[in-house]
Amino acid sequence: MSEEKKNPYHHEYGLLSNARLVLQAAAKYDKALFPLNFILIVISPIMDYQWSFITKYIIDLATKKITLQPVTLIIAAVSVAVFLLALNMLNMYASSETWWRVTHTRFKLKSEMNLKTMTMDYYHLENQHVLDCHQKADNSCNGDNNGIQALLTD
């Protein structure tokens, strides 16, 4: 007999349905989480690979014997430094504003789960399948580096 026939509470969840649930909860509990996550999604890869591109450009300048006016080099260097500084500051701001918002969302979902458990009929709480579902829900809200918080931050 299949799992669906044995357990009436069984639902098959996948990555997309879990991500949809987490994004709906994030939108419900904290509206600023989406723009901050978008900023992190766009800027974090740039910050990770910026030095690879800069060193490649410097090596290209040295090996190809490109001569530029010193004023042009100074303006370009200052412009790149200011741009990278601004990106770095934006990245740090988004990171510092995101972690506590994600933790807040996780705790709100944990409160929803506990409220649902406390208002459930005692008959259902003794059911082995309900206890398994409760344990799975508890695991999804269990820590900083797994479950819901990991989906929103990593």
PDB file of N, CA, C and O in Angstrom, residues 5-75:
ATOM      1  N   LYS A   5      -2.065   6.198   0.808  1.00  0.00           N
ATOM      2  CA  LYS A   5      -3.200   5.404   1.274  1.00  0.00           C
ATOM      3  C   LYS A   5      -3.091   5.134   2.774  1.00  0.00           C
ATOM      4  O   LYS A   5      -4.082   5.111   3.478  1.00  0.00           O
ATOM      5  N   LYS A   6      -1.877   4.895   3.277  1.00  0.00           N
ATOM      6  CA  LYS A   6      -1.702   4.597   4.689  1.00  0.00           C
ATOM      7  C   LYS A   6      -1.858   5.843   5.557  1.00  0.00           C
ATOM      8  O   LYS A   6      -2.396   5.773   6.644  1.00  0.00           O
ATOM      9  N   ASN A   7      -1.370   6.984   5.092  1.00  0.00           N
ATOM     10  CA  ASN A   7      -1.356   8.197   5.897  1.00  0.00           C
ATOM     11  C   ASN A   7      -2.214   9.269   5.229  1.00  0.00           C
ATOM     12  O   ASN A   7      -1.826   9.829   4.213  1.00  0.00           O
ATOM     13  N   PRO A   8      -3.374   9.576   5.803  1.00  0.00           N
ATOM     14  CA  PRO A   8      -4.224  10.593   5.175  1.00  0.00           C
ATOM     15  C   PRO A   8      -3.632  12.001   5.282  1.00  0.00           C
ATOM     16  O   PRO A   8      -4.071  12.900   4.575  1.00  0.00           O
ATOM     17  N   TYR A   9      -2.665  12.201   6.150  1.00  0.00           N
ATOM     18  CA  TYR A   9      -2.054  13.514   6.325  1.00  0.00           C
ATOM     19  C   TYR A   9      -0.825  13.713   5.446  1.00  0.00           C
ATOM     20  O   TYR A   9      -0.218  14.766   5.463  1.00  0.00           O
ATOM     21  N   HIS A  10      -0.465  12.675   4.704  1.00  0.00           N
ATOM     22  CA  HIS A  10       0.755  12.732   3.899  1.00  0.00           C
ATOM     23  C   HIS A  10       0.551  13.630   2.685  1.00  0.00           C
ATOM     24  O   HIS A  10      -0.437  13.526   1.961  1.00  0.00           O
ATOM     25  N   HIS A  11       1.492  14.544   2.488  1.00  0.00           N
ATOM     26  CA  HIS A  11       1.531  15.376   1.286  1.00  0.00           C
ATOM     27  C   HIS A  11       2.945  15.302   0.742  1.00  0.00           C
ATOM     28  O   HIS A  11       3.909  15.299   1.506  1.00  0.00           O
ATOM     29  N   GLU A  12       3.047  15.222  -0.543  1.00  0.00           N
ATOM     30  CA  GLU A  12       4.356  15.186  -1.181  1.00  0.00           C
ATOM     31  C   GLU A  12       4.777  16.618  -1.461  1.00  0.00           C
ATOM     32  O   GLU A  12       4.150  17.301  -2.254  1.00  0.00           O
ATOM     33  N   TYR A  13       5.810  17.057  -0.772  1.00  0.00           N
ATOM     34  CA  TYR A  13       6.305  18.415  -0.954  1.00  0.00           C
ATOM     35  C   TYR A  13       7.636  18.368  -1.680  1.00  0.00           C
ATOM     36  O   TYR A  13       8.435  17.473  -1.473  1.00  0.00           O
ATOM     37  N   GLY A  14       7.853  19.359  -2.505  1.00  0.00           N
ATOM     38  CA  GLY A  14       9.102  19.479  -3.222  1.00  0.00           C
ATOM     39  C   GLY A  14       9.712  20.850  -2.994  1.00  0.00           C
ATOM     40  O   GLY A  14       9.206  21.668  -2.220  1.00  0.00           O
ATOM     41  N   LEU A  15      10.779  21.105  -3.681  1.00  0.00           N
ATOM     42  CA  LEU A  15      11.494  22.359  -3.513  1.00  0.00           C
ATOM     43  C   LEU A  15      10.629  23.561  -3.904  1.00  0.00           C
ATOM     44  O   LEU A  15      10.592  24.565  -3.196  1.00  0.00           O
ATOM     45  N   LEU A  16       9.899  23.443  -5.002  1.00  0.00           N
ATOM     46  CA  LEU A  16       9.091  24.580  -5.455  1.00  0.00           C
ATOM     47  C   LEU A  16       7.933  24.875  -4.509  1.00  0.00           C
ATOM     48  O   LEU A  16       7.659  26.039  -4.198  1.00  0.00           O
ATOM     49  N   SER A  17       7.258  23.845  -4.024  1.00  0.00           N
ATOM     50  CA  SER A  17       6.147  24.096  -3.098  1.00  0.00           C
ATOM     51  C   SER A  17       6.662  24.629  -1.767  1.00  0.00           C
ATOM     52  O   SER A  17       6.042  25.509  -1.164  1.00  0.00           O
ATOM     53  N   ASN A  18       7.815  24.146  -1.316  1.00  0.00           N
ATOM     54  CA  ASN A  18       8.402  24.668  -0.074  1.00  0.00           C
ATOM     55  C   ASN A  18       8.859  26.110  -0.252  1.00  0.00           C
ATOM     56  O   ASN A  18       8.657  26.942   0.637  1.00  0.00           O
ATOM     57  N   ALA A  19       9.460  26.404  -1.390  1.00  0.00           N
ATOM     58  CA  ALA A  19       9.910  27.779  -1.642  1.00  0.00           C
ATOM     59  C   ALA A  19       8.704  28.717  -1.728  1.00  0.00           C
ATOM     60  O   ALA A  19       8.749  29.840  -1.216  1.00  0.00           O
ATOM     61  N   ARG A  20       7.621  28.264  -2.352  1.00  0.00           N
ATOM     62  CA  ARG A  20       6.406  29.085  -2.434  1.00  0.00           C
ATOM     63  C   ARG A  20       5.845  29.358  -1.035  1.00  0.00           C
ATOM     64  O   ARG A  20       5.468  30.493  -0.719  1.00  0.00           O
ATOM     65  N   LEU A  21       5.805  28.347  -0.189  1.00  0.00           N
ATOM     66  CA  LEU A  21       5.318  28.527   1.179  1.00  0.00           C
ATOM     67  C   LEU A  21       6.177  29.522   1.946  1.00  0.00           C
ATOM     68  O   LEU A  21       5.659  30.412   2.622  1.00  0.00           O
ATOM     69  N   VAL A  22       7.486  29.403   1.805  1.00  0.00           N
ATOM     70  CA  VAL A  22       8.395  30.293   2.519  1.00  0.00           C
ATOM     71  C   VAL A  22       8.268  31.723   2.005  1.00  0.00           C
ATOM     72  O   VAL A  22       8.243  32.679   2.787  1.00  0.00           O
ATOM     73  N   LEU A  23       8.155  31.893   0.695  1.00  0.00           N
ATOM     74  CA  LEU A  23       8.011  33.242   0.139  1.00  0.00           C
ATOM     75  C   LEU A  23       6.676  33.873   0.521  1.00  0.00           C
ATOM     76  O   LEU A  23       6.602  35.079   0.769  1.00  0.00           O
ATOM     77  N   GLN A  24       5.628  33.064   0.587  1.00  0.00           N
ATOM     78  CA  GLN A  24       4.343  33.590   1.038  1.00  0.00           C
ATOM     79  C   GLN A  24       4.415  34.025   2.501  1.00  0.00           C
ATOM     80  O   GLN A  24       3.875  35.064   2.878  1.00  0.00           O
ATOM     81  N   ALA A  25       5.084  33.229   3.323  1.00  0.00           N
ATOM     82  CA  ALA A  25       5.230  33.590   4.733  1.00  0.00           C
ATOM     83  C   ALA A  25       6.087  34.844   4.877  1.00  0.00           C
ATOM     84  O   ALA A  25       5.790  35.712   5.701  1.00  0.00           O
ATOM     85  N   ALA A  26       7.135  34.945   4.076  1.00  0.00           N
ATOM     86  CA  ALA A  26       7.988  36.138   4.136  1.00  0.00           C
ATOM     87  C   ALA A  26       7.213  37.378   3.722  1.00  0.00           C
ATOM     88  O   ALA A  26       7.343  38.437   4.341  1.00  0.00           O
ATOM     89  N   ALA A  27       6.374  37.253   2.712  1.00  0.00           N
ATOM     90  CA  ALA A  27       5.570  38.394   2.280  1.00  0.00           C
ATOM     91  C   ALA A  27       4.511  38.746   3.320  1.00  0.00           C
ATOM     92  O   ALA A  27       4.178  39.917   3.509  1.00  0.00           O
ATOM     93  N   LYS A  28       4.027  37.746   4.015  1.00  0.00           N
ATOM     94  CA  LYS A  28       3.001  37.980   5.028  1.00  0.00           C
ATOM     95  C   LYS A  28       3.566  38.683   6.261  1.00  0.00           C
ATOM     96  O   LYS A  28       2.934  39.587   6.803  1.00  0.00           O
ATOM     97  N   TYR A  29       4.751  38.300   6.681  1.00  0.00           N
ATOM     98  CA  TYR A  29       5.290  38.803   7.944  1.00  0.00           C
ATOM     99  C   TYR A  29       6.254  39.971   7.805  1.00  0.00           C
ATOM    100  O   TYR A  29       6.439  40.722   8.751  1.00  0.00           O
ATOM    101  N   ASP A  30       6.895  40.106   6.667  1.00  0.00           N
ATOM    102  CA  ASP A  30       7.845  41.214   6.518  1.00  0.00           C
ATOM    103  C   ASP A  30       7.959  41.594   5.049  1.00  0.00           C
ATOM    104  O   ASP A  30       8.569  40.889   4.261  1.00  0.00           O
ATOM    105  N   LYS A  31       7.391  42.724   4.713  1.00  0.00           N
ATOM    106  CA  LYS A  31       7.352  43.178   3.318  1.00  0.00           C
ATOM    107  C   LYS A  31       8.730  43.599   2.801  1.00  0.00           C
ATOM    108  O   LYS A  31       8.982  43.551   1.609  1.00  0.00           O
ATOM    109  N   ALA A  32       9.630  44.016   3.676  1.00  0.00           N
ATOM    110  CA  ALA A  32      10.944  44.499   3.240  1.00  0.00           C
ATOM    111  C   ALA A  32      11.907  43.365   2.909  1.00  0.00           C
ATOM    112  O   ALA A  32      12.993  43.610   2.397  1.00  0.00           O
ATOM    113  N   LEU A  33      11.516  42.131   3.176  1.00  0.00           N
ATOM    114  CA  LEU A  33      12.427  41.006   2.939  1.00  0.00           C
ATOM    115  C   LEU A  33      12.679  40.776   1.448  1.00  0.00           C
ATOM    116  O   LEU A  33      13.792  40.442   1.057  1.00  0.00           O
ATOM    117  N   PHE A  34      11.678  40.985   0.596  1.00  0.00           N
ATOM    118  CA  PHE A  34      11.860  40.771  -0.836  1.00  0.00           C
ATOM    119  C   PHE A  34      12.871  41.719  -1.465  1.00  0.00           C
ATOM    120  O   PHE A  34      13.787  41.267  -2.148  1.00  0.00           O
ATOM    121  N   PRO A  35      12.752  43.042  -1.260  1.00  0.00           N
ATOM    122  CA  PRO A  35      13.761  43.923  -1.865  1.00  0.00           C
ATOM    123  C   PRO A  35      15.169  43.663  -1.332  1.00  0.00           C
ATOM    124  O   PRO A  35      16.135  43.695  -2.095  1.00  0.00           O
ATOM    125  N   LEU A  36      15.269  43.364  -0.047  1.00  0.00           N
ATOM    126  CA  LEU A  36      16.595  43.094   0.518  1.00  0.00           C
ATOM    127  C   LEU A  36      17.192  41.814  -0.059  1.00  0.00           C
ATOM    128  O   LEU A  36      18.380  41.757  -0.374  1.00  0.00           O
ATOM    129  N   ASN A  37      16.365  40.774  -0.203  1.00  0.00           N
ATOM    130  CA  ASN A  37      16.865  39.536  -0.805  1.00  0.00           C
ATOM    131  C   ASN A  37      17.240  39.743  -2.264  1.00  0.00           C
ATOM    132  O   ASN A  37      18.213  39.170  -2.755  1.00  0.00           O
ATOM    133  N   PHE A  38      16.475  40.560  -2.977  1.00  0.00           N
ATOM    134  CA  PHE A  38      16.805  40.854  -4.371  1.00  0.00           C
ATOM    135  C   PHE A  38      18.157  41.563  -4.462  1.00  0.00           C
ATOM    136  O   PHE A  38      18.984  41.246  -5.320  1.00  0.00           O
ATOM    137  N   ILE A  39      18.384  42.522  -3.574  1.00  0.00           N
ATOM    138  CA  ILE A  39      19.676  43.217  -3.544  1.00  0.00           C
ATOM    139  C   ILE A  39      20.799  42.224  -3.292  1.00  0.00           C
ATOM    140  O   ILE A  39      21.841  42.249  -3.962  1.00  0.00           O
ATOM    141  N   LEU A  40      20.602  41.317  -2.346  1.00  0.00           N
ATOM    142  CA  LEU A  40      21.640  40.327  -2.050  1.00  0.00           C
ATOM    143  C   LEU A  40      21.870  39.365  -3.214  1.00  0.00           C
ATOM    144  O   LEU A  40      23.002  38.984  -3.495  1.00  0.00           O
ATOM    145  N   ILE A  41      20.797  38.987  -3.895  1.00  0.00           N
ATOM    146  CA  ILE A  41      20.932  38.076  -5.033  1.00  0.00           C
ATOM    147  C   ILE A  41      21.736  38.723  -6.156  1.00  0.00           C
ATOM    148  O   ILE A  41      22.541  38.076  -6.821  1.00  0.00           O
ATOM    149  N   VAL A  42      21.557  40.021  -6.356  1.00  0.00           N
ATOM    150  CA  VAL A  42      22.249  40.704  -7.444  1.00  0.00           C
ATOM    151  C   VAL A  42      23.679  41.078  -7.045  1.00  0.00           C
ATOM    152  O   VAL A  42      24.621  40.873  -7.812  1.00  0.00           O
ATOM    153  N   ILE A  43      23.867  41.602  -5.844  1.00  0.00           N
ATOM    154  CA  ILE A  43      25.166  42.172  -5.475  1.00  0.00           C
ATOM    155  C   ILE A  43      26.157  41.128  -4.955  1.00  0.00           C
ATOM    156  O   ILE A  43      27.355  41.252  -5.189  1.00  0.00           O
ATOM    157  N   SER A  44      25.693  40.098  -4.267  1.00  0.00           N
ATOM    158  CA  SER A  44      26.627  39.118  -3.683  1.00  0.00           C
ATOM    159  C   SER A  44      27.553  38.466  -4.709  1.00  0.00           C
ATOM    160  O   SER A  44      28.758  38.355  -4.464  1.00  0.00           O
ATOM    161  N   PRO A  45      27.058  38.037  -5.871  1.00  0.00           N
ATOM    162  CA  PRO A  45      27.999  37.479  -6.853  1.00  0.00           C
ATOM    163  C   PRO A  45      29.013  38.509  -7.357  1.00  0.00           C
ATOM    164  O   PRO A  45      30.173  38.176  -7.603  1.00  0.00           O
ATOM    165  N   ILE A  46      28.571  39.753  -7.497  1.00  0.00           N
ATOM    166  CA  ILE A  46      29.511  40.796  -7.926  1.00  0.00           C
ATOM    167  C   ILE A  46      30.612  40.964  -6.903  1.00  0.00           C
ATOM    168  O   ILE A  46      31.795  41.061  -7.239  1.00  0.00           O
ATOM    169  N   MET A  47      30.237  40.971  -5.618  1.00  0.00           N
ATOM    170  CA  MET A  47      31.231  41.154  -4.566  1.00  0.00           C
ATOM    171  C   MET A  47      32.185  39.954  -4.489  1.00  0.00           C
ATOM    172  O   MET A  47      33.353  40.113  -4.168  1.00  0.00           O
ATOM    173  N   ASP A  48      31.686  38.762  -4.791  1.00  0.00           N
ATOM    174  CA  ASP A  48      32.541  37.576  -4.741  1.00  0.00           C
ATOM    175  C   ASP A  48      33.577  37.544  -5.857  1.00  0.00           C
ATOM    176  O   ASP A  48      34.701  37.081  -5.656  1.00  0.00           O
ATOM    177  N   TYR A  49      33.211  38.036  -7.051  1.00  0.00           N
ATOM    178  CA  TYR A  49      34.094  37.923  -8.204  1.00  0.00           C
ATOM    179  C   TYR A  49      34.756  39.236  -8.621  1.00  0.00           C
ATOM    180  O   TYR A  49      35.444  39.284  -9.626  1.00  0.00           O
ATOM    181  N   GLN A  50      34.557  40.293  -7.858  1.00  0.00           N
ATOM    182  CA  GLN A  50      35.090  41.592  -8.274  1.00  0.00           C
ATOM    183  C   GLN A  50      36.610  41.581  -8.402  1.00  0.00           C
ATOM    184  O   GLN A  50      37.159  42.150  -9.334  1.00  0.00           O
ATOM    185  N   TRP A  51      37.288  40.940  -7.480  1.00  0.00           N
ATOM    186  CA  TRP A  51      38.752  40.978  -7.521  1.00  0.00           C
ATOM    187  C   TRP A  51      39.308  40.145  -8.662  1.00  0.00           C
ATOM    188  O   TRP A  51      40.385  40.435  -9.190  1.00  0.00           O
ATOM    189  N   SER A  52      38.581  39.133  -9.082  1.00  0.00           N
ATOM    190  CA  SER A  52      39.018  38.356 -10.248  1.00  0.00           C
ATOM    191  C   SER A  52      39.028  39.231 -11.498  1.00  0.00           C
ATOM    192  O   SER A  52      39.982  39.199 -12.288  1.00  0.00           O
ATOM    193  N   PHE A  53      37.989  40.033 -11.668  1.00  0.00           N
ATOM    194  CA  PHE A  53      37.914  40.898 -12.838  1.00  0.00           C
ATOM    195  C   PHE A  53      38.930  42.036 -12.769  1.00  0.00           C
ATOM    196  O   PHE A  53      39.538  42.388 -13.775  1.00  0.00           O
ATOM    197  N   ILE A  54      39.109  42.586 -11.588  1.00  0.00           N
ATOM    198  CA  ILE A  54      40.053  43.703 -11.448  1.00  0.00           C
ATOM    199  C   ILE A  54      41.481  43.235 -11.706  1.00  0.00           C
ATOM    200  O   ILE A  54      42.231  43.894 -12.437  1.00  0.00           O
ATOM    201  N   THR A  55      41.877  42.103 -11.135  1.00  0.00           N
ATOM    202  CA  THR A  55      43.248  41.622 -11.365  1.00  0.00           C
ATOM    203  C   THR A  55      43.458  41.240 -12.825  1.00  0.00           C
ATOM    204  O   THR A  55      44.531  41.479 -13.372  1.00  0.00           O
ATOM    205  N   LYS A  56      42.435  40.659 -13.460  1.00  0.00           N
ATOM    206  CA  LYS A  56      42.569  40.332 -14.885  1.00  0.00           C
ATOM    207  C   LYS A  56      42.767  41.607 -15.699  1.00  0.00           C
ATOM    208  O   LYS A  56      43.600  41.648 -16.609  1.00  0.00           O
ATOM    209  N   TYR A  57      42.038  42.657 -15.381  1.00  0.00           N
ATOM    210  CA  TYR A  57      42.179  43.919 -16.096  1.00  0.00           C
ATOM    211  C   TYR A  57      43.572  44.513 -15.890  1.00  0.00           C
ATOM    212  O   TYR A  57      44.196  44.991 -16.844  1.00  0.00           O
ATOM    213  N   ILE A  58      44.088  44.446 -14.682  1.00  0.00           N
ATOM    214  CA  ILE A  58      45.428  44.974 -14.405  1.00  0.00           C
ATOM    215  C   ILE A  58      46.488  44.162 -15.146  1.00  0.00           C
ATOM    216  O   ILE A  58      47.425  44.730 -15.719  1.00  0.00           O
ATOM    217  N   ILE A  59      46.341  42.853 -15.165  1.00  0.00           N
ATOM    218  CA  ILE A  59      47.294  42.006 -15.896  1.00  0.00           C
ATOM    219  C   ILE A  59      47.229  42.305 -17.386  1.00  0.00           C
ATOM    220  O   ILE A  59      48.259  42.373 -18.067  1.00  0.00           O
ATOM    221  N   ASP A  60      46.021  42.486 -17.906  1.00  0.00           N
ATOM    222  CA  ASP A  60      45.877  42.845 -19.322  1.00  0.00           C
ATOM    223  C   ASP A  60      46.541  44.179 -19.627  1.00  0.00           C
ATOM    224  O   ASP A  60      47.180  44.336 -20.674  1.00  0.00           O
ATOM    225  N   LEU A  61      46.387  45.146 -18.733  1.00  0.00           N
ATOM    226  CA  LEU A  61      47.041  46.442 -18.935  1.00  0.00           C
ATOM    227  C   LEU A  61      48.561  46.291 -18.955  1.00  0.00           C
ATOM    228  O   LEU A  61      49.253  46.919 -19.763  1.00  0.00           O
ATOM    229  N   ALA A  62      49.095  45.448 -18.078  1.00  0.00           N
ATOM    230  CA  ALA A  62      50.545  45.284 -17.993  1.00  0.00           C
ATOM    231  C   ALA A  62      51.106  44.481 -19.165  1.00  0.00           C
ATOM    232  O   ALA A  62      52.182  44.795 -19.681  1.00  0.00           O
ATOM    233  N   THR A  63      50.401  43.451 -19.591  1.00  0.00           N
ATOM    234  CA  THR A  63      50.947  42.581 -20.639  1.00  0.00           C
ATOM    235  C   THR A  63      50.733  43.121 -22.047  1.00  0.00           C
ATOM    236  O   THR A  63      51.519  42.844 -22.939  1.00  0.00           O
ATOM    237  N   LYS A  64      49.704  43.883 -22.265  1.00  0.00           N
ATOM    238  CA  LYS A  64      49.425  44.396 -23.600  1.00  0.00           C
ATOM    239  C   LYS A  64      50.067  45.759 -23.845  1.00  0.00           C
ATOM    240  O   LYS A  64      49.884  46.343 -24.893  1.00  0.00           O
ATOM    241  N   LYS A  65      50.752  46.261 -22.862  1.00  0.00           N
ATOM    242  CA  LYS A  65      51.478  47.537 -22.980  1.00  0.00           C
ATOM    243  C   LYS A  65      50.548  48.664 -23.433  1.00  0.00           C
ATOM    244  O   LYS A  65      50.881  49.447 -24.309  1.00  0.00           O
ATOM    245  N   ILE A  66      49.364  48.702 -22.852  1.00  0.00           N
ATOM    246  CA  ILE A  66      48.423  49.770 -23.178  1.00  0.00           C
ATOM    247  C   ILE A  66      48.849  51.022 -22.423  1.00  0.00           C
ATOM    248  O   ILE A  66      49.065  50.987 -21.213  1.00  0.00           O
ATOM    249  N   THR A  67      48.991  52.091 -23.152  1.00  0.00           N
ATOM    250  CA  THR A  67      49.379  53.338 -22.502  1.00  0.00           C
ATOM    251  C   THR A  67      48.170  54.253 -22.412  1.00  0.00           C
ATOM    252  O   THR A  67      47.504  54.532 -23.401  1.00  0.00           O
ATOM    253  N   LEU A  68      47.904  54.687 -21.227  1.00  0.00           N
ATOM    254  CA  LEU A  68      46.813  55.611 -20.981  1.00  0.00           C
ATOM    255  C   LEU A  68      47.377  56.835 -20.281  1.00  0.00           C
ATOM    256  O   LEU A  68      48.417  56.772 -19.628  1.00  0.00           O
ATOM    257  N   GLN A  69      46.679  57.909 -20.407  1.00  0.00           N
ATOM    258  CA  GLN A  69      47.085  59.113 -19.708  1.00  0.00           C
ATOM    259  C   GLN A  69      46.960  58.866 -18.192  1.00  0.00           C
ATOM    260  O   GLN A  69      46.041  58.190 -17.747  1.00  0.00           O
ATOM    261  N   PRO A  70      47.895  59.399 -17.396  1.00  0.00           N
ATOM    262  CA  PRO A  70      47.814  59.210 -15.942  1.00  0.00           C
ATOM    263  C   PRO A  70      46.509  59.747 -15.345  1.00  0.00           C
ATOM    264  O   PRO A  70      45.967  59.158 -14.412  1.00  0.00           O
ATOM    265  N   VAL A  71      46.002  60.834 -15.898  1.00  0.00           N
ATOM    266  CA  VAL A  71      44.741  61.393 -15.385  1.00  0.00           C
ATOM    267  C   VAL A  71      43.591  60.422 -15.637  1.00  0.00           C
ATOM    268  O   VAL A  71      42.727  60.223 -14.776  1.00  0.00           O
ATOM    269  N   THR A  72      43.587  59.772 -16.795  1.00  0.00           N
ATOM    270  CA  THR A  72      42.548  58.801 -17.118  1.00  0.00           C
ATOM    271  C   THR A  72      42.613  57.615 -16.171  1.00  0.00           C
ATOM    272  O   THR A  72      41.583  57.121 -15.707  1.00  0.00           O
ATOM    273  N   LEU A  73      43.831  57.145 -15.881  1.00  0.00           N
ATOM    274  CA  LEU A  73      43.997  56.037 -14.941  1.00  0.00           C
ATOM    275  C   LEU A  73      43.516  56.421 -13.537  1.00  0.00           C
ATOM    276  O   LEU A  73      42.849  55.621 -12.872  1.00  0.00           O
ATOM    277  N   ILE A  74      43.823  57.616 -13.089  1.00  0.00           N
ATOM    278  CA  ILE A  74      43.410  58.052 -11.750  1.00  0.00           C
ATOM    279  C   ILE A  74      41.888  58.158 -11.677  1.00  0.00           C
ATOM    280  O   ILE A  74      41.266  57.688 -10.718  1.00  0.00           O
ATOM    281  N   ILE A  75      41.284  58.746 -12.699  1.00  0.00           N
ATOM    282  CA  ILE A  75      39.818  58.879 -12.718  1.00  0.00           C
ATOM    283  C   ILE A  75      39.158  57.503 -12.745  1.00  0.00           C
ATOM    284  O   ILE A  75      38.184  57.250 -12.025  1.00  0.00           O
TER     285      ILE A  75
END
